[in-house]
Amino acid sequence: MKLKRNFAKVEEILKKHNYRQDNLIKILLDIQKEYRYLPEDVINYIGVALDIPPAKIYGVATFYAQFSLKPKGKYTISVCDGTACHMAGSTSLIESIREELKISPGNVTEDLLFSLDQVGCLGACALAPAMVINEEVYGNLTPEKVKEIIKNLKERERKNESA
Amino acid sequence: MKVLKTIDEALQYIEEKKIERKKKLEDINIFVCIGTGCAAKGSVKIYDAFKDLFKETKRAKVYPLEENNNRIKKTGCCGRCSSGPWVIVMPYGYFYCEVRLEDVKEIYEETILKGKAVERLLFVDPATSQRVEKLEDAKFFKAQSFYIMEDIGKCECDSIDDYMGRGGYLSFLKVLVENKPDKVIQIIKDSGLRGRGGAGFPTGIKWEITKNSKGDRKFVVCNGDEGDPGAFMNRTLLERDPHAVLEGMLIGAYTIGANKGYAYIRAEYPVAVEMFRKAIEDAKNLGLIGENILGTSFSFDIEIKEGAGAFVCGEETALLASIEGKRGIPRPRPPYPAQAGLWGCPTLINNVETYANIPKIIRDGAEAYRKRGVPNSPGTKMFSVTGPVKLTGIIEVEFGTTLREIIYDICGGLSDGDELKAVQIGGPSGACLSEALLDLPLDYDSLKTAGAMVGSGGIVVLSKKTCMVEVARFFLDFTKRESCGKCIPCREGLMQAYHILEKFTQAKGSWEDLENLEFLADLIKKASACGLGQTAPNPILSTLRFFKDEYIAHIDGVCPSGMCTAFKKYSINPDLCKGCGLCARSCPKGAILGERGRPYRIEQEKCIKCGACFDKCKFKAIEII
Ligand SMILES: Cc1cc2nc3c(=O)[nH]c(=O)nc-3n(C[C@H](O)[C@H](O)[C@H](O)COP(=O)(O)O)c2cc1C
Ligand code: SF4
Ligand code: SF4
Ligand code: SF4
Ligand code: FES
Ligand code: FES
């Protein structure tokens, strides 16, 4: 039952992009938005639907930094480690998140709430060091500010749960 | 919405919009910057708050002007993101920075109702420490040369009518009317425009080759990948003036005979993607994109392709592979995309800023265009300036401006407490220039002579606190990760070079390493297939050229800037130590020994330089040397 519903969503995405092979990257981006990662069965499904060997899709999925074959958190934290941010101390931000969430870059918390990535420039360099959580940009960060932002998100989740 | 069916109708429409816009700007209008920088600081909420306030006052009939809700407009980045959010009120020209939600009401009451400036929100010019009333009065803006950004602070980024009100699409219409692609190419050639994507290839020649290449289908592509860390001018441009880029692409398509275009924008830039998508939609609805545009035989359609985070995809052949839905791996050139690009067809690929220049060149003519810049690099260039300067952000200057002018005149000099050591220019494959080169005019040729490149235009100011060996290591870490791995010199060579640099930063570098590094850098440069590998050694070569003494110091056991932790030595000053023992308890390695009441000491062999003790000591007895 669950599987079927999943593929209905996949079908919808494929349809939106006209089942075009050259739209593969867009399709994968949309799939990732939906599932927060690229599930294996979905990759296989797309392979059949678009007539692309799954190995080729894996090739694409592993090539681009945006894609993940592992589940991501509900909140995906991307800390910028581009030039401006690195020089402005992005390493210490990673450290403070590591302390707060007990995960290192490339990983997700056990409750699947947060995942952490270290990424190249976000184009918000004037606010270095910067990070993005889902689509929201945070700038001029300090380790303390980062901790506070994460604590607030945790708090929000706790409230949602009890509500 | 109206659909324009003929060129005459379009011309008339633009005339109407011009008059409307002029009238509008004479009246009260509020521009809120919703560029990435300002949005990150909550400007969208400020925009909404103004809207709500106007709705309320309209209902209560407090505000006398009609249709007042339309007076709040979204504008794109004004280049000074770090002091955002910006709110600009026309016709007064007041420009308010660091506006908070609480300030909305005061702006309304003082400025909108009474026409007075809210003094405390005005921008403080670091050059004079004075508050300035108008954008053009601040040195930061005065010292620049706006061309691509000429309507700074008063253009609506999400409105095609506003763009047309600024004379937008007139150049496209002119080209359509005259119907002489060769003349367009001649103007671009005469203008001397060079591609802003990094290499500075003459745009007119590229257009000519693409036009003359045979193919049933042809394509135009806009390179909006901007994977350079530390660079964000393409993002800014797409967000603040998407129609300018679109118009440039339309003119390109018409000139070379393409009916289909792709804008490749990275997925990390969601606002830019959204703005460009809206621009395409609005142009389609108005009839500027589609079948038989304005009754001519020219048809054009355009799609956005989102990049998915791979630096090498900025390289043109890799980018084209990525548009086809494949892994973005560069292929050898020739054939160039102009000859065989997308699906083997002739393809015109240009940078975002290159396209944005086109409508202006058609508008002003080649000769007028050449008045800006220097003979071999005419025009202006947007740069993003980051690092410890007083004002960071996006700037636009003529080619030939010096780094000194940029850093001191425009950006207000170094932040308090920082001293300049070097300037990194051109992204991860650019170069680090020493202070001695601050007076070098910035243009394609003179930078090349200095072993640097304009790249996409990222400028990162580095202070005395920055270790140049670490900078080189950082860039190599980036390029080695981003190498597509196809050729061995790039894949293996960068890895080796990285490990050597890492040895240096970890206090394990030797003279032999230094020699190997020089050898490798040279080899990678010569033997790599694409621009990534060919330029990746630049950070090594330039730091070796200007800062070799720092490498040598690392071999001798010191990191002069104090940035590399491996060289840090924690020690206890016995004169200041009270013998409280707090430090010893915090040390994870048991490296601190002593007895209470007497000075403690650190056993260097055990210390992992975590700094825990340093934070604990209340008497500042622990010193880093
Ligand atoms: C590794 C690498 C990355 C590049 N990244 C970009 C980029 O992000 N944006 C861009 O416009 N050009 C980039 N280029 C240059 C393009 O290959 C190409 O020269 C450019 O898009 C042509 O446009 P122009 O003639 O308008 O400069 C890159 C080149 C290399 C080798
Ligand atoms: S130089 Fe590097 S990035 Fe370019 S094709 Fe070779 S391996 Fe790939
Ligand atoms: S914490 Fe400071 S004062 Fe106390 S023992 Fe350590 S060095 Fe001495
Ligand atoms: S720096 Fe860390 S390991 Fe070294 S002495 Fe201090 S607490 Fe111990
Ligand atoms: S370097 Fe971090 S946002 Fe650009
Ligand atoms: S985003 Fe507002 S000034 Fe740059």
PDB file of N, CA, C and O in Angstrom, chain A residues 20-26 29 59-60 62-67 81-84 86-87 121-127 135 137-138 140, chain B residues 37 40 81-82 229-230 232 235 266 268-269 303-306 308-309 312-313 322-328 343 386 392 470-471 474-475:
ATOM      1  N   ARG A  20      11.207  13.043 -19.670  1.00  0.00           N
ATOM      2  CA  ARG A  20      12.331  13.301 -20.560  1.00  0.00           C
ATOM      3  C   ARG A  20      13.645  12.908 -19.909  1.00  0.00           C
ATOM      4  O   ARG A  20      13.939  13.300 -18.785  1.00  0.00           O
ATOM      5  N   GLN A  21      14.460  12.174 -20.650  1.00  0.00           N
ATOM      6  CA  GLN A  21      15.755  11.723 -20.120  1.00  0.00           C
ATOM      7  C   GLN A  21      16.623  12.911 -19.723  1.00  0.00           C
ATOM      8  O   GLN A  21      17.322  12.868 -18.718  1.00  0.00           O
ATOM      9  N   ASP A  22      16.558  13.963 -20.510  1.00  0.00           N
ATOM     10  CA  ASP A  22      17.434  15.095 -20.214  1.00  0.00           C
ATOM     11  C   ASP A  22      16.951  15.875 -18.984  1.00  0.00           C
ATOM     12  O   ASP A  22      17.634  16.776 -18.514  1.00  0.00           O
ATOM     13  N   ASN A  23      15.802  15.514 -18.461  1.00  0.00           N
ATOM     14  CA  ASN A  23      15.332  16.164 -17.235  1.00  0.00           C
ATOM     15  C   ASN A  23      15.705  15.373 -15.985  1.00  0.00           C
ATOM     16  O   ASN A  23      15.222  15.669 -14.891  1.00  0.00           O
ATOM     17  N   LEU A  24      16.568  14.373 -16.164  1.00  0.00           N
ATOM     18  CA  LEU A  24      16.908  13.492 -15.052  1.00  0.00           C
ATOM     19  C   LEU A  24      17.306  14.244 -13.781  1.00  0.00           C
ATOM     20  O   LEU A  24      16.831  13.937 -12.693  1.00  0.00           O
ATOM     21  N   ILE A  25      18.154  15.242 -13.937  1.00  0.00           N
ATOM     22  CA  ILE A  25      18.637  15.945 -12.748  1.00  0.00           C
ATOM     23  C   ILE A  25      17.491  16.663 -12.039  1.00  0.00           C
ATOM     24  O   ILE A  25      17.355  16.611 -10.820  1.00  0.00           O
ATOM     25  N   LYS A  26      16.633  17.288 -12.834  1.00  0.00           N
ATOM     26  CA  LYS A  26      15.471  17.961 -12.249  1.00  0.00           C
ATOM     27  C   LYS A  26      14.575  16.964 -11.529  1.00  0.00           C
ATOM     28  O   LYS A  26      14.050  17.229 -10.451  1.00  0.00           O
ATOM     29  N   LEU A  29      16.121  15.985  -8.326  1.00  0.00           N
ATOM     30  CA  LEU A  29      16.008  17.073  -7.337  1.00  0.00           C
ATOM     31  C   LEU A  29      14.621  17.065  -6.709  1.00  0.00           C
ATOM     32  O   LEU A  29      14.466  17.237  -5.500  1.00  0.00           O
ATOM     33  N   GLY A  59      25.282   6.811 -11.228  1.00  0.00           N
ATOM     34  CA  GLY A  59      26.434   7.611 -11.646  1.00  0.00           C
ATOM     35  C   GLY A  59      26.136   9.091 -11.506  1.00  0.00           C
ATOM     36  O   GLY A  59      26.951   9.864 -10.994  1.00  0.00           O
ATOM     37  N   VAL A  60      24.967   9.504 -11.934  1.00  0.00           N
ATOM     38  CA  VAL A  60      24.571  10.910 -11.840  1.00  0.00           C
ATOM     39  C   VAL A  60      24.363  11.298 -10.374  1.00  0.00           C
ATOM     40  O   VAL A  60      24.835  12.326  -9.898  1.00  0.00           O
ATOM     41  N   THR A  62      25.606  10.142  -7.684  1.00  0.00           N
ATOM     42  CA  THR A  62      26.794  10.250  -6.840  1.00  0.00           C
ATOM     43  C   THR A  62      27.707  11.380  -7.300  1.00  0.00           C
ATOM     44  O   THR A  62      28.556  11.835  -6.556  1.00  0.00           O
ATOM     45  N   PHE A  63      27.495  11.864  -8.509  1.00  0.00           N
ATOM     46  CA  PHE A  63      28.364  12.910  -9.054  1.00  0.00           C
ATOM     47  C   PHE A  63      28.077  14.277  -8.432  1.00  0.00           C
ATOM     48  O   PHE A  63      28.971  15.050  -8.150  1.00  0.00           O
ATOM     49  N   TYR A  64      26.815  14.576  -8.225  1.00  0.00           N
ATOM     50  CA  TYR A  64      26.428  15.907  -7.776  1.00  0.00           C
ATOM     51  C   TYR A  64      26.258  15.958  -6.254  1.00  0.00           C
ATOM     52  O   TYR A  64      25.650  15.075  -5.653  1.00  0.00           O
ATOM     53  N   ALA A  65      26.823  17.034  -5.697  1.00  0.00           N
ATOM     54  CA  ALA A  65      26.836  17.150  -4.240  1.00  0.00           C
ATOM     55  C   ALA A  65      25.446  17.234  -3.613  1.00  0.00           C
ATOM     56  O   ALA A  65      25.247  16.877  -2.464  1.00  0.00           O
ATOM     57  N   GLN A  66      24.477  17.711  -4.407  1.00  0.00           N
ATOM     58  CA  GLN A  66      23.138  17.895  -3.841  1.00  0.00           C
ATOM     59  C   GLN A  66      22.443  16.578  -3.483  1.00  0.00           C
ATOM     60  O   GLN A  66      21.534  16.554  -2.670  1.00  0.00           O
ATOM     61  N   PHE A  67      22.845  15.507  -4.135  1.00  0.00           N
ATOM     62  CA  PHE A  67      22.093  14.265  -3.955  1.00  0.00           C
ATOM     63  C   PHE A  67      22.621  13.408  -2.818  1.00  0.00           C
ATOM     64  O   PHE A  67      23.814  13.372  -2.538  1.00  0.00           O
ATOM     65  N   ASP A  81      31.267  26.146   3.610  1.00  0.00           N
ATOM     66  CA  ASP A  81      32.702  26.136   3.837  1.00  0.00           C
ATOM     67  C   ASP A  81      33.406  26.716   2.608  1.00  0.00           C
ATOM     68  O   ASP A  81      34.480  26.287   2.226  1.00  0.00           O
ATOM     69  N   GLY A  82      32.762  27.653   1.966  1.00  0.00           N
ATOM     70  CA  GLY A  82      33.389  28.373   0.862  1.00  0.00           C
ATOM     71  C   GLY A  82      34.473  29.299   1.406  1.00  0.00           C
ATOM     72  O   GLY A  82      34.643  29.424   2.624  1.00  0.00           O
ATOM     73  N   THR A  83      35.176  29.950   0.492  1.00  0.00           N
ATOM     74  CA  THR A  83      36.330  30.746   0.900  1.00  0.00           C
ATOM     75  C   THR A  83      36.004  31.767   1.986  1.00  0.00           C
ATOM     76  O   THR A  83      36.640  31.794   3.036  1.00  0.00           O
ATOM     77  N   ALA A  84      34.994  32.592   1.708  1.00  0.00           N
ATOM     78  CA  ALA A  84      34.689  33.665   2.650  1.00  0.00           C
ATOM     79  C   ALA A  84      34.296  33.081   3.998  1.00  0.00           C
ATOM     80  O   ALA A  84      34.728  33.572   5.050  1.00  0.00           O
ATOM     81  N   HIS A  86      34.973  30.044   5.210  1.00  0.00           N
ATOM     82  CA  HIS A  86      36.069  29.326   5.860  1.00  0.00           C
ATOM     83  C   HIS A  86      36.977  30.304   6.602  1.00  0.00           C
ATOM     84  O   HIS A  86      37.329  30.083   7.751  1.00  0.00           O
ATOM     85  N   MET A  87      37.306  31.408   5.902  1.00  0.00           N
ATOM     86  CA  MET A  87      38.198  32.386   6.516  1.00  0.00           C
ATOM     87  C   MET A  87      37.519  33.070   7.704  1.00  0.00           C
ATOM     88  O   MET A  87      38.166  33.599   8.585  1.00  0.00           O
ATOM     89  N   CYS A 121      30.154  27.309  -1.539  1.00  0.00           N
ATOM     90  CA  CYS A 121      29.524  28.618  -1.393  1.00  0.00           C
ATOM     91  C   CYS A 121      28.013  28.645  -1.642  1.00  0.00           C
ATOM     92  O   CYS A 121      27.507  28.056  -2.578  1.00  0.00           O
ATOM     93  N   LEU A 122      27.317  29.367  -0.781  1.00  0.00           N
ATOM     94  CA  LEU A 122      25.866  29.518  -0.910  1.00  0.00           C
ATOM     95  C   LEU A 122      25.512  30.831  -1.588  1.00  0.00           C
ATOM     96  O   LEU A 122      24.341  31.133  -1.782  1.00  0.00           O
ATOM     97  N   GLY A 123      26.508  31.611  -1.893  1.00  0.00           N
ATOM     98  CA  GLY A 123      26.242  32.906  -2.517  1.00  0.00           C
ATOM     99  C   GLY A 123      25.746  33.954  -1.533  1.00  0.00           C
ATOM    100  O   GLY A 123      25.107  34.919  -1.905  1.00  0.00           O
ATOM    101  N   ALA A 124      26.027  33.744  -0.263  1.00  0.00           N
ATOM    102  CA  ALA A 124      25.660  34.737   0.740  1.00  0.00           C
ATOM    103  C   ALA A 124      26.922  35.191   1.454  1.00  0.00           C
ATOM    104  O   ALA A 124      26.914  35.481   2.648  1.00  0.00           O
ATOM    105  N   CYS A 125      28.005  35.255   0.694  1.00  0.00           N
ATOM    106  CA  CYS A 125      29.343  35.442   1.265  1.00  0.00           C
ATOM    107  C   CYS A 125      29.477  36.729   2.076  1.00  0.00           C
ATOM    108  O   CYS A 125      30.308  36.799   2.974  1.00  0.00           O
ATOM    109  N   ALA A 126      28.681  37.753   1.742  1.00  0.00           N
ATOM    110  CA  ALA A 126      28.799  38.999   2.487  1.00  0.00           C
ATOM    111  C   ALA A 126      28.342  38.798   3.922  1.00  0.00           C
ATOM    112  O   ALA A 126      28.575  39.632   4.786  1.00  0.00           O
ATOM    113  N   LEU A 127      27.650  37.699   4.178  1.00  0.00           N
ATOM    114  CA  LEU A 127      27.179  37.418   5.526  1.00  0.00           C
ATOM    115  C   LEU A 127      28.005  36.310   6.167  1.00  0.00           C
ATOM    116  O   LEU A 127      27.563  35.638   7.075  1.00  0.00           O
ATOM    117  N   GLU A 135      15.385  25.999   3.349  1.00  0.00           N
ATOM    118  CA  GLU A 135      15.748  27.033   2.374  1.00  0.00           C
ATOM    119  C   GLU A 135      16.093  28.366   3.009  1.00  0.00           C
ATOM    120  O   GLU A 135      16.340  29.340   2.321  1.00  0.00           O
ATOM    121  N   VAL A 137      18.263  31.117   4.857  1.00  0.00           N
ATOM    122  CA  VAL A 137      19.681  31.471   5.002  1.00  0.00           C
ATOM    123  C   VAL A 137      19.925  32.168   6.341  1.00  0.00           C
ATOM    124  O   VAL A 137      19.156  33.048   6.726  1.00  0.00           O
ATOM    125  N   TYR A 138      20.954  31.763   7.036  1.00  0.00           N
ATOM    126  CA  TYR A 138      21.356  32.441   8.264  1.00  0.00           C
ATOM    127  C   TYR A 138      22.775  32.969   8.069  1.00  0.00           C
ATOM    128  O   TYR A 138      23.636  32.240   7.574  1.00  0.00           O
ATOM    129  N   ASN A 140      26.214  35.806   9.328  1.00  0.00           N
ATOM    130  CA  ASN A 140      26.993  36.369  10.433  1.00  0.00           C
ATOM    131  C   ASN A 140      26.926  35.504  11.669  1.00  0.00           C
ATOM    132  O   ASN A 140      26.634  35.974  12.765  1.00  0.00           O
TER     133      ASN A 140
ATOM    134  N   GLY B  37      21.006  38.323   0.736  1.00  0.00           N
ATOM    135  CA  GLY B  37      21.587  38.858   1.962  1.00  0.00           C
ATOM    136  C   GLY B  37      20.536  39.494   2.852  1.00  0.00           C
ATOM    137  O   GLY B  37      20.431  39.183   4.039  1.00  0.00           O
ATOM    138  N   ALA B  40      17.944  37.050   4.201  1.00  0.00           N
ATOM    139  CA  ALA B  40      18.444  36.258   5.327  1.00  0.00           C
ATOM    140  C   ALA B  40      18.270  37.023   6.625  1.00  0.00           C
ATOM    141  O   ALA B  40      18.226  36.454   7.704  1.00  0.00           O
ATOM    142  N   CYS B  81      25.035  43.998   1.255  1.00  0.00           N
ATOM    143  CA  CYS B  81      24.203  43.043   1.972  1.00  0.00           C
ATOM    144  C   CYS B  81      24.493  42.989   3.466  1.00  0.00           C
ATOM    145  O   CYS B  81      23.608  42.764   4.270  1.00  0.00           O
ATOM    146  N   SER B  82      25.760  43.205   3.838  1.00  0.00           N
ATOM    147  CA  SER B  82      26.050  43.012   5.259  1.00  0.00           C
ATOM    148  C   SER B  82      25.421  44.098   6.126  1.00  0.00           C
ATOM    149  O   SER B  82      25.301  43.930   7.327  1.00  0.00           O
ATOM    150  N   PRO B 229      33.541  29.450  -4.771  1.00  0.00           N
ATOM    151  CA  PRO B 229      33.218  29.877  -3.416  1.00  0.00           C
ATOM    152  C   PRO B 229      33.717  31.295  -3.199  1.00  0.00           C
ATOM    153  O   PRO B 229      34.814  31.637  -3.618  1.00  0.00           O
ATOM    154  N   GLY B 230      32.914  32.111  -2.602  1.00  0.00           N
ATOM    155  CA  GLY B 230      33.319  33.492  -2.360  1.00  0.00           C
ATOM    156  C   GLY B 230      32.844  34.440  -3.437  1.00  0.00           C
ATOM    157  O   GLY B 230      33.104  35.630  -3.380  1.00  0.00           O
ATOM    158  N   PHE B 232      29.454  35.822  -5.696  1.00  0.00           N
ATOM    159  CA  PHE B 232      27.989  35.784  -5.761  1.00  0.00           C
ATOM    160  C   PHE B 232      27.412  36.870  -6.642  1.00  0.00           C
ATOM    161  O   PHE B 232      26.276  37.275  -6.475  1.00  0.00           O
ATOM    162  N   ARG B 235      24.601  35.459  -8.995  1.00  0.00           N
ATOM    163  CA  ARG B 235      23.396  35.284  -8.200  1.00  0.00           C
ATOM    164  C   ARG B 235      22.686  36.623  -8.048  1.00  0.00           C
ATOM    165  O   ARG B 235      21.487  36.757  -8.293  1.00  0.00           O
ATOM    166  N   ARG B 266      22.382  27.166 -10.532  1.00  0.00           N
ATOM    167  CA  ARG B 266      22.531  26.134  -9.508  1.00  0.00           C
ATOM    168  C   ARG B 266      21.368  26.108  -8.525  1.00  0.00           C
ATOM    169  O   ARG B 266      20.795  27.134  -8.179  1.00  0.00           O
ATOM    170  N   GLU B 268      21.398  25.679  -5.523  1.00  0.00           N
ATOM    171  CA  GLU B 268      21.672  26.377  -4.262  1.00  0.00           C
ATOM    172  C   GLU B 268      21.185  27.824  -4.300  1.00  0.00           C
ATOM    173  O   GLU B 268      21.234  28.518  -3.299  1.00  0.00           O
ATOM    174  N   TYR B 269      20.767  28.295  -5.453  1.00  0.00           N
ATOM    175  CA  TYR B 269      20.312  29.671  -5.592  1.00  0.00           C
ATOM    176  C   TYR B 269      18.797  29.724  -5.824  1.00  0.00           C
ATOM    177  O   TYR B 269      18.344  30.152  -6.899  1.00  0.00           O
ATOM    178  N   GLU B 303      14.207  27.328 -21.175  1.00  0.00           N
ATOM    179  CA  GLU B 303      13.962  26.494 -20.005  1.00  0.00           C
ATOM    180  C   GLU B 303      15.050  26.740 -18.981  1.00  0.00           C
ATOM    181  O   GLU B 303      16.195  27.013 -19.341  1.00  0.00           O
ATOM    182  N   ILE B 304      14.696  26.569 -17.714  1.00  0.00           N
ATOM    183  CA  ILE B 304      15.724  26.645 -16.677  1.00  0.00           C
ATOM    184  C   ILE B 304      16.170  25.232 -16.354  1.00  0.00           C
ATOM    185  O   ILE B 304      15.358  24.328 -16.240  1.00  0.00           O
ATOM    186  N   LYS B 305      17.465  25.051 -16.254  1.00  0.00           N
ATOM    187  CA  LYS B 305      17.993  23.769 -15.795  1.00  0.00           C
ATOM    188  C   LYS B 305      18.715  24.033 -14.492  1.00  0.00           C
ATOM    189  O   LYS B 305      19.574  24.921 -14.429  1.00  0.00           O
ATOM    190  N   GLU B 306      18.351  23.295 -13.481  1.00  0.00           N
ATOM    191  CA  GLU B 306      19.024  23.516 -12.214  1.00  0.00           C
ATOM    192  C   GLU B 306      20.265  22.651 -12.093  1.00  0.00           C
ATOM    193  O   GLU B 306      20.215  21.462 -12.379  1.00  0.00           O
ATOM    194  N   ALA B 308      23.249  20.856  -9.809  1.00  0.00           N
ATOM    195  CA  ALA B 308      23.055  20.120  -8.568  1.00  0.00           C
ATOM    196  C   ALA B 308      24.310  20.077  -7.713  1.00  0.00           C
ATOM    197  O   ALA B 308      24.545  19.136  -6.976  1.00  0.00           O
ATOM    198  N   GLY B 309      25.121  21.120  -7.821  1.00  0.00           N
ATOM    199  CA  GLY B 309      26.240  21.216  -6.910  1.00  0.00           C
ATOM    200  C   GLY B 309      27.478  20.476  -7.348  1.00  0.00           C
ATOM    201  O   GLY B 309      27.896  19.519  -6.715  1.00  0.00           O
ATOM    202  N   VAL B 312      32.760  21.636 -11.257  1.00  0.00           N
ATOM    203  CA  VAL B 312      33.249  21.411 -12.607  1.00  0.00           C
ATOM    204  C   VAL B 312      32.140  21.656 -13.648  1.00  0.00           C
ATOM    205  O   VAL B 312      32.409  21.917 -14.817  1.00  0.00           O
ATOM    206  N   CYS B 313      30.889  21.607 -13.242  1.00  0.00           N
ATOM    207  CA  CYS B 313      29.774  21.856 -14.162  1.00  0.00           C
ATOM    208  C   CYS B 313      29.743  23.282 -14.677  1.00  0.00           C
ATOM    209  O   CYS B 313      28.987  23.599 -15.590  1.00  0.00           O
ATOM    210  N   SER B 322      25.681  18.188 -18.472  1.00  0.00           N
ATOM    211  CA  SER B 322      24.736  18.221 -17.356  1.00  0.00           C
ATOM    212  C   SER B 322      23.339  18.606 -17.839  1.00  0.00           C
ATOM    213  O   SER B 322      22.340  18.076 -17.351  1.00  0.00           O
ATOM    214  N   ILE B 323      23.249  19.530 -18.788  1.00  0.00           N
ATOM    215  CA  ILE B 323      21.940  19.899 -19.338  1.00  0.00           C
ATOM    216  C   ILE B 323      21.297  18.691 -20.009  1.00  0.00           C
ATOM    217  O   ILE B 323      20.089  18.489 -19.933  1.00  0.00           O
ATOM    218  N   GLU B 324      22.143  17.856 -20.618  1.00  0.00           N
ATOM    219  CA  GLU B 324      21.592  16.658 -21.262  1.00  0.00           C
ATOM    220  C   GLU B 324      21.200  15.599 -20.247  1.00  0.00           C
ATOM    221  O   GLU B 324      20.742  14.512 -20.622  1.00  0.00           O
ATOM    222  N   GLY B 325      21.403  15.901 -18.967  1.00  0.00           N
ATOM    223  CA  GLY B 325      20.986  14.975 -17.912  1.00  0.00           C
ATOM    224  C   GLY B 325      22.059  13.977 -17.533  1.00  0.00           C
ATOM    225  O   GLY B 325      21.793  12.993 -16.857  1.00  0.00           O
ATOM    226  N   LYS B 326      23.298  14.248 -17.939  1.00  0.00           N
ATOM    227  CA  LYS B 326      24.371  13.303 -17.652  1.00  0.00           C
ATOM    228  C   LYS B 326      25.272  13.814 -16.539  1.00  0.00           C
ATOM    229  O   LYS B 326      25.099  14.916 -16.044  1.00  0.00           O
ATOM    230  N   ARG B 327      26.265  12.986 -16.199  1.00  0.00           N
ATOM    231  CA  ARG B 327      27.285  13.452 -15.278  1.00  0.00           C
ATOM    232  C   ARG B 327      28.028  14.589 -15.952  1.00  0.00           C
ATOM    233  O   ARG B 327      28.290  14.546 -17.141  1.00  0.00           O
ATOM    234  N   GLY B 328      28.368  15.605 -15.155  1.00  0.00           N
ATOM    235  CA  GLY B 328      29.015  16.776 -15.749  1.00  0.00           C
ATOM    236  C   GLY B 328      30.503  16.601 -15.887  1.00  0.00           C
ATOM    237  O   GLY B 328      31.283  17.128 -15.111  1.00  0.00           O
ATOM    238  N   TRP B 343      23.649  18.179 -27.746  1.00  0.00           N
ATOM    239  CA  TRP B 343      23.255  17.138 -28.690  1.00  0.00           C
ATOM    240  C   TRP B 343      23.971  17.299 -30.044  1.00  0.00           C
ATOM    241  O   TRP B 343      23.394  17.078 -31.104  1.00  0.00           O
ATOM    242  N   THR B 386      34.742  40.130  -0.156  1.00  0.00           N
ATOM    243  CA  THR B 386      34.490  39.594   1.177  1.00  0.00           C
ATOM    244  C   THR B 386      35.800  39.587   1.961  1.00  0.00           C
ATOM    245  O   THR B 386      36.850  39.866   1.404  1.00  0.00           O
ATOM    246  N   THR B 392      31.541  44.840   2.983  1.00  0.00           N
ATOM    247  CA  THR B 392      31.631  43.733   2.039  1.00  0.00           C
ATOM    248  C   THR B 392      30.399  43.787   1.139  1.00  0.00           C
ATOM    249  O   THR B 392      29.433  44.473   1.450  1.00  0.00           O
ATOM    250  N   GLU B 470      47.919  27.670   4.610  1.00  0.00           N
ATOM    251  CA  GLU B 470      46.584  27.141   4.896  1.00  0.00           C
ATOM    252  C   GLU B 470      45.600  27.537   3.775  1.00  0.00           C
ATOM    253  O   GLU B 470      44.749  26.752   3.372  1.00  0.00           O
ATOM    254  N   VAL B 471      45.744  28.766   3.276  1.00  0.00           N
ATOM    255  CA  VAL B 471      44.882  29.196   2.173  1.00  0.00           C
ATOM    256  C   VAL B 471      45.071  28.281   0.969  1.00  0.00           C
ATOM    257  O   VAL B 471      44.106  27.790   0.375  1.00  0.00           O
ATOM    258  N   PHE B 474      43.495  24.986   1.655  1.00  0.00           N
ATOM    259  CA  PHE B 474      42.040  25.083   1.565  1.00  0.00           C
ATOM    260  C   PHE B 474      41.556  24.987   0.113  1.00  0.00           C
ATOM    261  O   PHE B 474      40.636  24.242  -0.208  1.00  0.00           O
ATOM    262  N   PHE B 475      42.225  25.718  -0.784  1.00  0.00           N
ATOM    263  CA  PHE B 475      41.790  25.693  -2.181  1.00  0.00           C
ATOM    264  C   PHE B 475      42.061  24.349  -2.836  1.00  0.00           C
ATOM    265  O   PHE B 475      41.263  23.857  -3.620  1.00  0.00           O
TER     266      PHE B 475
END
